[in-house]
Amino acid sequence: MKRRIYQNEIEMPEVAISESGSEWNKTGGWSTVVPVHQNKRAPCQRDCPVGVDIPVYLDLIKQKKYLKAYKIVKETNCMPAITGRVCYHPCEDGCNRKVLDQPLAIHALERFIGDWGLDNVPVKKHKVDLSKGKIAVVGSGPAGISCAYHLIQKGYPITIYEKESKPGGMLRFGIPEYRLPEKVLDKELKSVFDLGIEVKLNCQVGKDVSWEELKKFGAVFIATGAYRSRKMNVTGENLEQVKPALELLIETNLGKKFDLTGQKVLVMGRGNTAIDAARTALRCGAEVSILSRSGQQEMIATQEEIQMALEEGIQILELVDIGSFEWIDSNTARVNCVRLKREVNKTGKVRYPVMEGSDFSLTANLVLVAKGQDSELESLPAELEKDQSQVQADRWGKTSAERFYAGGDLALSAKTVAFALGSGRRAALAMDAYLSKMGLKSGEENILVTREADLNLAYFMKAPREEDVLTEVHSRKSSFKEVNAGLDQEGILREVARCFSCGTCNSCDNCYTFCPDLAVFKDNHQYRVYTEYCKGCGICVQECPRDAIELALKLGEES
């Protein structure tokens, strides 16, 4: 018989696999385990302070279903166009993609969908139920806005009290225009307020309206921020040339013009406020240096912001502290410094003792101190339990006073926009549970997180990370225009295609295809298993690229 070679499967004739069926052979009786399709939490979502379901909305962006993606984000994050610009994106630190090449640029994808939503999704006013009880929110920063947003979704009438003439809190006054344009902030705030939230500006609680009056509300959320700059407690700190770094940022954002041309400016600090103040002073014409008590890699500021500061010509003096200031003349101060050394003790704790004989001096026309901020607690209700710098509140924002909740920088040690948004959302859930007399469920217990080792990397190819488009250094040094232009739509689609969708089934059909017993079937777009024929071999688990299947004991089986 002449042998025939088929070039492809199309040329091959249909041949029966067997002469008879094998339904009689119920191989499932051999096993004690069965595969279970169960979505798990991706590390990016676990690390997101706001709790955004990142893999789901990224998969929707892949499919160009932008409206659905935007709605998923807005379930937890009321201002993605802002967080996409200013969040320090801890979600990227835990991204499993880094074991293959580089973490996903989640911040750029969030910014894209946030901007798309502002441009394309109309805001509809929510109906409120007056019988639910009115809620007062004190402060219109990220925590207050987040709390109000999530409560009005549940039908509560909301009134925000803001002592300034414009809303936004630290988003407006503490973040420079080149990082967060005012027009983006205003559009995000409008999209929240237009839901039906009442905002009273130029109204300071404790002065224009009493705390006693607010007790008439069903619940009160306090998020007045942290605006009091910490002192250094060194000699000469009260010199005219020494000012809080936050003061420069606030006055610049309020429109005040500073001409620092030719002046030497020193910034003391190692966080984002220090970097923001340094880059702001540079744009006002100054020659700027940052003094950091730690090394550059251990600074609190994000490495991206540090790198941009260095690119712009700002010098960072590492392991340096200020001992005192001396007056030279009305325009100049002597800054007496010491060098520090880095030491690690047996427990791994890092400390920075002074290096003996390391004294040196610098001169400056302006010194900006960014040692952190505390909250102003004096005007708050006496029944609120406080420590030296903030209000004491539990994870859900509940304070020692009945019906009073607190969040944001007023109650958190982690003073970031994302943590503030998360605290506002949690407080909203707690207030709703209290007012509706329903139990509070976090929904976070016993949720499995997909690890790097749980993925099947054979199904993923290396692909370069899309980098943000930045304004050229020479043109941005003297301009407050936004530096980061983000990614264009083509770049967005290339970048989102890199997502592993960790722990989230996206119907790749591997389990269906590779099952040797044909025990996996589809039922209404979901995978199910014929337990009579599944012998628990685990091939489907191994071939799942995303860790969305696990083997579980059959009901009634002993472990």
Coordinates of C-alpha atoms in Angstrom, one line a residue:
M1 CA 0.0 0.0 0.0
K2 CA 1.4 3.3 -1.0
R3 CA 2.1 5.6 1.9
R4 CA 0.6 9.1 1.7
I5 CA 1.9 12.1 3.5
Y6 CA -0.7 14.7 4.5
Q7 CA 0.5 18.3 4.5
N8 CA -2.0 19.6 7.0
E9 CA -5.0 18.6 9.1
I10 CA -7.4 19.8 6.4
E11 CA -6.2 17.1 4.0
M12 CA -6.6 14.3 6.6
P13 CA -9.8 12.2 6.3
E14 CA -12.2 11.9 9.2
V15 CA -11.3 8.8 11.2
A16 CA -13.2 7.4 14.2
I17 CA -11.2 7.5 17.4
S18 CA -12.9 4.3 18.6
E19 CA -15.4 1.8 17.3
S20 CA -17.7 2.4 20.3
G21 CA -18.2 5.0 23.0
S22 CA -16.5 5.1 26.4
E23 CA -19.2 6.7 28.4
W24 CA -19.5 3.5 30.5
N25 CA -16.0 4.0 31.8
K26 CA -16.6 6.6 34.6
T27 CA -13.0 7.4 35.4
G28 CA -14.0 10.0 37.9
G29 CA -14.4 7.3 40.4
W30 CA -10.6 7.0 40.6
S31 CA -10.0 10.4 42.0
T32 CA -10.3 12.2 45.3
V33 CA -9.9 15.7 43.9
V34 CA -11.7 17.7 41.2
P35 CA -10.7 20.9 39.4
V36 CA -12.5 24.0 40.4
H37 CA -12.6 27.2 38.3
Q38 CA -12.1 29.9 40.8
N39 CA -10.9 33.4 40.2
K40 CA -8.2 34.7 42.6
R41 CA -6.9 38.1 43.4
A42 CA -4.1 39.5 41.4
P43 CA -1.2 41.0 43.4
C44 CA -1.9 44.4 41.7
Q45 CA -5.4 44.5 43.1
R46 CA -4.2 43.3 46.5
D47 CA -1.6 46.1 46.6
C48 CA -4.0 48.8 45.3
P49 CA -5.0 51.1 48.3
V50 CA -8.3 51.9 46.6
G51 CA -9.1 48.2 45.8
V52 CA -9.6 48.6 42.0
D53 CA -10.3 45.3 40.2
I54 CA -7.4 45.9 37.9
P55 CA -7.3 42.6 35.8
V56 CA -11.0 42.9 34.9
Y57 CA -10.8 46.5 33.6
L58 CA -7.6 45.8 31.8
D59 CA -9.1 42.9 30.0
L60 CA -12.0 45.1 29.0
I61 CA -9.5 47.7 27.6
K62 CA -7.9 44.8 25.6
Q63 CA -11.3 44.2 24.0
K64 CA -11.8 48.0 23.5
K65 CA -14.8 47.9 25.7
Y66 CA -13.9 51.3 27.3
L67 CA -17.2 52.1 28.8
K68 CA -17.4 48.8 30.7
A69 CA -13.8 49.3 31.8
Y70 CA -14.5 52.8 33.0
K71 CA -17.5 51.6 35.0
I72 CA -15.4 48.9 36.7
V73 CA -12.8 51.4 37.8
K74 CA -15.4 53.9 39.0
E75 CA -16.9 51.2 41.3
T76 CA -14.0 51.8 43.7
N77 CA -12.1 54.8 42.4
C78 CA -14.0 58.0 41.8
M79 CA -11.1 59.9 40.1
P80 CA -8.9 57.6 37.9
A81 CA -7.7 60.5 35.7
I82 CA -6.1 61.9 38.8
T83 CA -4.7 58.7 40.3
G84 CA -3.4 57.7 36.9
R85 CA -1.2 60.8 37.2
V86 CA -0.2 61.2 40.8
C87 CA -0.6 57.8 42.5
Y88 CA 2.8 56.2 43.4
H89 CA 1.3 53.0 41.9
P90 CA 2.2 50.3 44.4
C91 CA 0.2 48.0 42.2
E92 CA 3.1 47.8 39.8
D93 CA 5.6 46.8 42.5
G94 CA 3.8 43.5 43.0
C95 CA 3.0 42.9 39.3
N96 CA 3.9 39.3 38.4
R97 CA 5.0 40.4 34.9
K98 CA 8.3 41.5 36.4
V99 CA 9.5 37.8 36.5
L100 CA 9.3 37.8 32.7
D101 CA 10.5 41.3 31.8
Q102 CA 9.0 44.5 33.4
P103 CA 5.9 45.3 35.4
L104 CA 2.8 46.5 33.6
A105 CA 2.5 50.3 33.3
I106 CA -0.8 50.2 35.2
H107 CA -0.7 53.9 36.0
A108 CA -0.7 54.8 32.3
L109 CA -3.7 52.5 31.6
E110 CA -5.6 53.9 34.5
R111 CA -4.9 57.5 33.3
F112 CA -6.1 56.5 29.8
I113 CA -9.4 55.1 30.9
G114 CA -9.9 58.0 33.4
D115 CA -9.4 60.6 30.6
W116 CA -11.6 58.6 28.3
G117 CA -14.4 58.5 30.8
L118 CA -14.2 62.3 31.5
D119 CA -14.5 63.0 27.7
N120 CA -17.1 60.4 26.8
V121 CA -19.3 59.4 29.8
P122 CA -22.1 61.9 30.8
V123 CA -22.9 62.2 34.5
K124 CA -26.4 61.4 35.6
K125 CA -27.7 62.9 38.8
H126 CA -28.5 60.3 41.5
K127 CA -31.8 60.2 43.3
V128 CA -31.4 60.6 47.0
D129 CA -33.6 59.1 49.7
L130 CA -34.1 61.7 52.5
S131 CA -35.4 59.1 54.8
K132 CA -31.9 57.5 54.9
G133 CA -30.5 60.5 56.8
K134 CA -28.3 63.3 55.7
I135 CA -24.5 62.9 55.9
A136 CA -22.0 65.7 56.4
V137 CA -18.4 65.5 54.9
V138 CA -15.9 68.0 56.3
G139 CA -13.1 68.6 53.8
S140 CA -13.1 68.2 50.0
G141 CA -9.7 66.5 49.5
P142 CA -9.5 63.0 48.1
A143 CA -10.8 61.2 51.2
G144 CA -13.8 63.5 51.6
I145 CA -14.6 63.3 47.8
S146 CA -14.3 59.5 47.9
C147 CA -16.6 59.2 50.9
A148 CA -19.2 61.5 49.4
Y149 CA -19.1 59.7 46.0
H150 CA -19.7 56.2 47.4
L151 CA -22.4 57.4 49.8
I152 CA -24.4 59.2 47.1
Q153 CA -24.3 56.0 45.0
K154 CA -26.3 54.4 47.9
G155 CA -28.8 57.2 47.9
Y156 CA -27.7 59.3 50.8
P157 CA -28.1 63.1 50.7
I158 CA -24.5 64.6 51.1
T159 CA -23.3 68.0 52.1
I160 CA -19.6 68.8 51.8
Y161 CA -18.1 71.6 53.9
E162 CA -14.9 73.2 52.6
K163 CA -13.2 76.1 54.2
E164 CA -11.3 77.2 51.1
S165 CA -12.8 79.0 48.1
K166 CA -12.1 76.0 45.8
P167 CA -12.5 72.3 46.5
G168 CA -9.9 69.6 46.1
G169 CA -7.8 70.0 49.2
M170 CA -4.2 68.8 48.8
L171 CA -5.0 67.8 45.2
R172 CA -5.4 71.4 44.4
F173 CA -3.0 73.1 46.7
G174 CA -0.2 70.5 47.3
I175 CA 0.4 69.0 43.9
P176 CA 2.1 71.1 41.2
E177 CA 0.4 71.9 37.9
Y178 CA 3.1 70.1 35.9
R179 CA 2.0 66.8 37.6
L180 CA -1.8 67.4 37.9
P181 CA -3.3 70.1 35.6
E182 CA -6.0 72.1 37.2
K183 CA -8.4 71.4 34.3
V184 CA -8.1 67.7 34.9
L185 CA -8.8 68.2 38.6
D186 CA -11.8 70.4 37.9
K187 CA -13.3 67.9 35.5
E188 CA -12.9 65.0 38.0
L189 CA -14.5 67.0 40.8
K190 CA -17.3 68.2 38.6
S191 CA -18.1 64.6 37.6
V192 CA -18.5 63.8 41.3
F193 CA -20.4 66.9 42.4
D194 CA -22.8 66.6 39.4
L195 CA -24.1 63.4 40.9
G196 CA -26.1 65.6 43.3
I197 CA -23.7 66.5 46.1
E198 CA -24.1 69.8 47.8
V199 CA -20.8 71.7 48.3
K200 CA -20.5 74.6 50.7
L201 CA -17.3 76.6 50.0
N202 CA -15.7 79.2 52.3
C203 CA -17.4 77.4 55.2
Q204 CA -15.1 76.3 58.0
V205 CA -16.7 73.9 60.5
G206 CA -16.0 75.1 64.0
K207 CA -16.1 78.7 62.9
D208 CA -18.8 79.4 60.2
V209 CA -20.8 76.4 61.3
S210 CA -20.5 74.6 64.7
W211 CA -19.7 71.0 65.3
E212 CA -22.8 70.9 67.4
E213 CA -24.9 71.7 64.4
L214 CA -23.3 68.8 62.5
K215 CA -24.5 66.4 65.1
K216 CA -28.0 66.8 63.5
F217 CA -26.7 64.8 60.6
G218 CA -27.0 61.0 60.5
A219 CA -23.3 60.7 60.4
V220 CA -20.2 62.9 59.9
F221 CA -17.0 62.1 58.0
I222 CA -14.0 64.4 58.9
A223 CA -11.2 64.6 56.3
T224 CA -9.5 68.0 56.9
G225 CA -6.1 66.8 55.9
A226 CA -2.6 67.6 57.3
Y227 CA -1.4 71.1 56.4
R228 CA 0.8 72.0 59.4
S229 CA 4.4 71.6 58.4
R230 CA 6.7 69.9 61.0
K231 CA 9.4 71.8 62.6
M232 CA 13.1 70.8 62.5
N233 CA 13.7 72.0 66.0
V234 CA 17.1 73.4 65.2
T235 CA 18.7 76.8 65.9
G236 CA 17.9 79.5 63.4
E237 CA 14.8 77.8 62.0
N238 CA 12.8 80.9 62.3
L239 CA 15.0 82.9 59.9
E240 CA 13.2 84.7 57.1
Q241 CA 15.0 82.5 54.6
V242 CA 13.7 79.3 56.0
K243 CA 10.2 78.3 55.0
P244 CA 7.9 75.2 54.8
A245 CA 8.1 73.6 51.4
L246 CA 4.3 73.2 51.4
E247 CA 4.0 77.0 51.6
L248 CA 5.7 77.4 48.2
L249 CA 3.5 74.7 46.7
I250 CA 0.3 76.2 48.0
E251 CA 1.1 79.8 47.0
T252 CA 2.2 78.7 43.6
N253 CA -0.9 76.7 43.0
L254 CA -3.0 79.7 44.1
G255 CA -1.4 81.7 41.2
K256 CA 1.3 83.6 43.0
K257 CA 4.4 84.2 40.8
F258 CA 7.8 83.7 42.3
D259 CA 11.0 85.0 40.6
L260 CA 13.9 83.0 42.1
T261 CA 16.2 83.7 39.2
G262 CA 19.8 83.2 40.2
Q263 CA 19.0 82.3 43.8
K264 CA 20.3 79.2 45.5
V265 CA 17.6 77.1 47.0
L266 CA 18.1 74.1 49.4
V267 CA 15.2 71.7 50.0
M268 CA 15.4 69.5 53.2
G269 CA 13.4 66.3 52.8
R270 CA 13.2 63.0 51.1
G271 CA 9.6 62.6 50.1
N272 CA 7.4 63.7 47.2
T273 CA 6.8 67.1 48.8
A274 CA 10.5 67.7 48.8
I275 CA 10.8 66.7 45.1
D276 CA 7.7 68.8 44.2
A277 CA 9.0 71.9 46.0
A278 CA 12.5 71.5 44.4
R279 CA 11.1 71.1 40.9
T280 CA 8.7 74.1 41.5
A281 CA 11.6 76.3 42.7
L282 CA 13.6 75.3 39.6
R283 CA 10.7 76.4 37.4
C284 CA 10.8 79.7 39.2
G285 CA 14.5 80.2 38.1
A286 CA 16.4 78.9 41.1
E287 CA 19.5 76.7 41.4
V288 CA 18.2 73.8 43.5
S289 CA 19.7 71.1 45.7
I290 CA 17.9 68.6 47.8
L291 CA 19.4 67.4 51.2
S292 CA 18.3 63.9 52.0
R293 CA 18.9 62.1 55.3
S294 CA 18.9 58.8 53.4
G295 CA 20.5 57.5 50.2
Q296 CA 18.7 58.2 47.0
Q297 CA 17.3 54.6 46.7
E298 CA 15.8 54.9 50.2
M299 CA 14.1 58.2 49.7
I300 CA 10.3 58.1 50.2
A301 CA 9.6 59.9 46.9
T302 CA 8.9 57.7 43.9
Q303 CA 12.0 56.8 41.8
E304 CA 10.3 58.2 38.7
E305 CA 9.9 61.7 40.3
I306 CA 13.5 61.5 41.6
Q307 CA 14.8 60.6 38.2
M308 CA 12.9 63.5 36.5
A309 CA 14.3 65.9 39.1
L310 CA 17.8 64.7 38.4
E311 CA 17.2 65.1 34.6
E312 CA 16.1 68.7 35.2
G313 CA 19.4 69.5 36.9
I314 CA 18.5 69.3 40.5
Q315 CA 21.3 67.9 42.7
I316 CA 20.6 65.5 45.5
L317 CA 23.0 65.5 48.5
E318 CA 22.6 62.1 50.1
L319 CA 23.1 61.2 53.8
V320 CA 23.1 64.9 55.0
D321 CA 21.2 66.5 57.8
I322 CA 20.9 70.2 58.9
G323 CA 22.2 71.1 62.4
S324 CA 21.5 74.8 62.4
F325 CA 20.9 78.0 60.4
E326 CA 22.8 81.3 60.7
W327 CA 21.9 84.7 59.4
I328 CA 24.4 86.2 57.0
D329 CA 22.4 89.0 55.5
S330 CA 18.8 89.8 54.6
N331 CA 19.0 87.6 51.5
T332 CA 21.3 84.8 52.6
A333 CA 21.6 82.1 55.3
R334 CA 24.4 79.8 56.3
V335 CA 23.2 76.2 56.6
N336 CA 25.3 74.1 58.9
C337 CA 25.2 70.5 58.0
V338 CA 26.5 67.1 59.1
R339 CA 27.1 63.9 57.1
L340 CA 25.4 60.7 58.2
K341 CA 26.3 57.1 57.8
R342 CA 24.0 54.2 57.1
E343 CA 23.9 51.4 59.6
V344 CA 21.7 48.3 59.7
N345 CA 21.2 46.5 63.0
K346 CA 20.6 42.8 63.6
T347 CA 16.9 43.1 63.1
G348 CA 17.4 44.8 59.7
K349 CA 16.4 48.3 60.9
V350 CA 18.3 51.1 59.2
R351 CA 19.5 54.1 61.2
Y352 CA 21.6 57.1 60.2
P353 CA 23.9 58.2 63.0
V354 CA 26.1 61.4 62.6
M355 CA 29.5 60.9 61.2
E356 CA 32.0 62.4 63.6
G357 CA 34.0 65.4 62.3
S358 CA 31.8 65.7 59.2
D359 CA 30.5 69.2 59.7
F360 CA 30.3 71.4 56.7
S361 CA 28.3 74.5 55.6
L362 CA 26.3 75.7 52.6
T363 CA 24.8 79.0 51.8
A364 CA 21.3 79.5 50.5
N365 CA 19.0 82.3 49.6
L366 CA 16.0 80.1 50.5
V367 CA 15.6 76.9 52.4
L368 CA 12.5 74.8 52.0
V369 CA 11.8 72.3 54.7
A370 CA 9.8 69.2 53.9
K371 CA 9.9 67.1 57.0
G372 CA 6.2 66.0 56.8
Q373 CA 2.9 67.5 57.9
D374 CA 0.6 67.1 60.8
S375 CA -3.1 67.8 61.2
E376 CA -4.5 70.8 63.0
L377 CA -6.5 69.2 65.8
E378 CA -7.4 72.1 68.0
S379 CA -10.7 73.0 66.4
L380 CA -12.0 69.4 66.2
P381 CA -14.6 68.1 68.7
A382 CA -13.2 67.3 72.1
E383 CA -14.8 63.9 72.2
L384 CA -12.6 62.7 69.4
E385 CA -9.7 60.7 70.7
K386 CA -6.5 62.1 69.3
D387 CA -2.7 61.7 69.5
Q388 CA -0.2 64.4 68.9
S389 CA -0.7 64.5 65.1
Q390 CA -3.9 62.8 64.1
V391 CA -7.4 61.5 65.0
Q392 CA -7.6 58.0 66.2
A393 CA -9.8 55.8 63.9
D394 CA -10.1 52.2 63.1
R395 CA -9.6 50.7 59.6
W396 CA -13.2 51.7 58.7
G397 CA -12.8 55.3 59.9
K398 CA -14.8 54.8 63.1
T399 CA -13.7 57.2 65.9
S400 CA -14.3 57.3 69.6
A401 CA -17.3 59.7 69.0
E402 CA -20.7 58.2 68.1
R403 CA -21.6 58.8 64.4
F404 CA -18.2 60.5 63.7
Y405 CA -15.8 59.0 61.2
A406 CA -12.4 60.2 60.0
G407 CA -10.1 59.5 57.2
G408 CA -7.4 60.7 54.8
D409 CA -4.3 62.4 56.2
L410 CA -6.2 63.3 59.3
A411 CA -6.3 59.6 60.4
L412 CA -3.7 57.8 58.3
S413 CA 0.0 57.4 58.7
A414 CA 0.3 56.7 54.9
K415 CA -0.4 60.2 53.5
T416 CA -1.0 59.5 49.8
V417 CA -3.9 60.2 47.5
A418 CA -4.6 56.5 46.9
F419 CA -4.7 55.7 50.6
A420 CA -7.0 58.7 51.2
L421 CA -9.4 57.5 48.5
G422 CA -9.4 54.1 50.0
S423 CA -10.1 55.4 53.5
G424 CA -13.0 57.5 52.2
R425 CA -14.5 54.5 50.5
R426 CA -14.2 52.2 53.6
A427 CA -15.7 54.9 55.8
A428 CA -18.7 55.2 53.4
L429 CA -19.3 51.4 53.6
A430 CA -19.1 51.6 57.4
M431 CA -21.4 54.6 57.6
D432 CA -23.9 52.9 55.4
A433 CA -23.7 49.7 57.5
Y434 CA -24.3 51.8 60.7
L435 CA -27.2 53.8 59.3
S436 CA -28.9 50.9 57.6
K437 CA -28.3 48.7 60.7
M438 CA -26.7 46.1 58.5
G439 CA -23.6 44.2 59.4
L440 CA -20.3 45.3 57.9
K441 CA -18.7 42.8 55.6
S442 CA -15.3 43.5 54.2
G443 CA -15.5 40.7 51.6
E444 CA -11.7 40.3 51.8
E445 CA -11.4 37.2 54.1
N446 CA -9.7 34.1 52.7
I447 CA -9.1 35.5 49.2
L448 CA -6.3 33.7 47.5
V449 CA -3.7 35.8 45.6
T450 CA -2.0 34.5 42.5
R451 CA 1.8 34.1 43.0
E452 CA 4.5 34.2 40.3
A453 CA 5.0 30.5 40.7
D454 CA 1.3 29.7 40.1
L455 CA 1.4 31.1 36.5
N456 CA 2.4 29.1 33.4
L457 CA 4.8 31.5 31.8
A458 CA 5.2 29.2 28.7
Y459 CA 2.1 31.0 27.3
F460 CA 3.5 34.5 27.5
M461 CA 6.1 36.2 25.4
K462 CA 8.5 38.9 26.4
A463 CA 7.4 42.4 25.3
P464 CA 9.0 45.7 26.1
R465 CA 7.1 48.0 28.5
E466 CA 5.6 51.1 26.9
E467 CA 7.2 54.2 28.4
D468 CA 5.4 57.4 29.1
V469 CA 5.9 60.2 26.7
L470 CA 7.7 63.1 28.6
T471 CA 8.2 66.7 27.6
E472 CA 11.9 67.4 26.6
V473 CA 14.0 68.4 29.6
H474 CA 15.1 71.7 28.2
S475 CA 11.6 72.9 27.6
R476 CA 10.0 71.7 30.9
K477 CA 12.5 73.3 33.3
S478 CA 10.9 76.7 32.9
S479 CA 7.3 75.6 32.4
F480 CA 4.4 74.4 34.6
K481 CA 2.8 72.6 31.7
E482 CA 2.1 68.9 32.3
V483 CA 5.4 66.9 31.9
N484 CA 3.9 63.4 31.3
A485 CA 1.7 63.1 28.2
G486 CA 0.9 59.4 29.0
L487 CA 0.5 56.9 26.1
D488 CA -1.4 57.2 22.9
Q489 CA -4.1 54.7 22.1
E490 CA -1.8 52.4 20.1
G491 CA 0.7 52.4 23.0
I492 CA -2.2 51.6 25.4
L493 CA -3.3 48.6 23.4
R494 CA 0.3 47.3 23.2
E495 CA 0.8 47.8 26.9
V496 CA -2.5 46.3 28.0
A497 CA -1.8 43.2 25.9
R498 CA 1.2 42.5 28.2
C499 CA -1.2 41.9 31.2
F500 CA -1.2 38.3 32.5
S501 CA -4.7 38.7 33.9
C502 CA -3.4 36.9 37.0
G503 CA -6.0 34.8 38.7
T504 CA -8.8 35.8 36.3
C505 CA -10.2 33.4 33.7
N506 CA -10.5 35.0 30.3
S507 CA -11.9 31.9 28.5
C508 CA -8.7 30.8 26.8
D509 CA -10.1 27.3 26.4
N510 CA -6.9 25.5 27.6
C511 CA -8.7 23.5 30.2
Y512 CA -11.3 22.5 27.6
T513 CA -8.7 21.7 25.0
F514 CA -6.1 19.7 27.1
C515 CA -8.4 17.6 29.2
P516 CA -7.6 14.0 28.2
D517 CA -11.0 12.8 29.4
L518 CA -13.1 15.5 27.7
A519 CA -14.5 16.2 31.2
V520 CA -14.5 20.0 30.9
F521 CA -17.4 21.5 29.1
K522 CA -18.9 25.0 28.6
D523 CA -22.2 26.0 30.1
N524 CA -23.5 29.5 29.4
H525 CA -20.0 30.9 29.0
Q526 CA -18.7 29.2 32.1
Y527 CA -16.5 26.1 32.4
R528 CA -17.9 23.1 34.3
V529 CA -16.5 19.6 35.0
Y530 CA -18.1 16.2 34.5
T531 CA -17.0 14.8 37.8
E532 CA -18.0 11.3 36.7
Y533 CA -15.2 11.4 34.1
C534 CA -12.6 13.6 35.7
K535 CA -9.9 11.5 37.3
G536 CA -8.2 14.5 38.9
C537 CA -5.0 14.4 36.8
G538 CA -4.4 18.1 37.2
I539 CA -3.5 18.8 33.5
C540 CA -6.1 21.6 33.3
V541 CA -4.5 23.2 36.4
Q542 CA -1.0 23.0 34.9
E543 CA -2.1 24.3 31.5
C544 CA -4.1 27.3 32.9
P545 CA -1.8 30.2 32.1
R546 CA -3.4 32.4 34.8
D547 CA -4.0 30.3 37.9
A548 CA -7.7 30.4 37.6
I549 CA -8.2 26.7 38.4
E550 CA -7.2 24.6 41.4
L551 CA -7.7 21.1 42.6
A552 CA -10.1 20.7 45.5
L553 CA -11.1 17.6 47.6
K554 CA -14.3 16.1 46.4
L555 CA -17.2 16.6 48.9
G556 CA -17.2 13.9 51.5
E557 CA -13.5 13.0 50.9
E558 CA -11.1 12.8 53.8
S559 CA -7.9 14.7 53.5

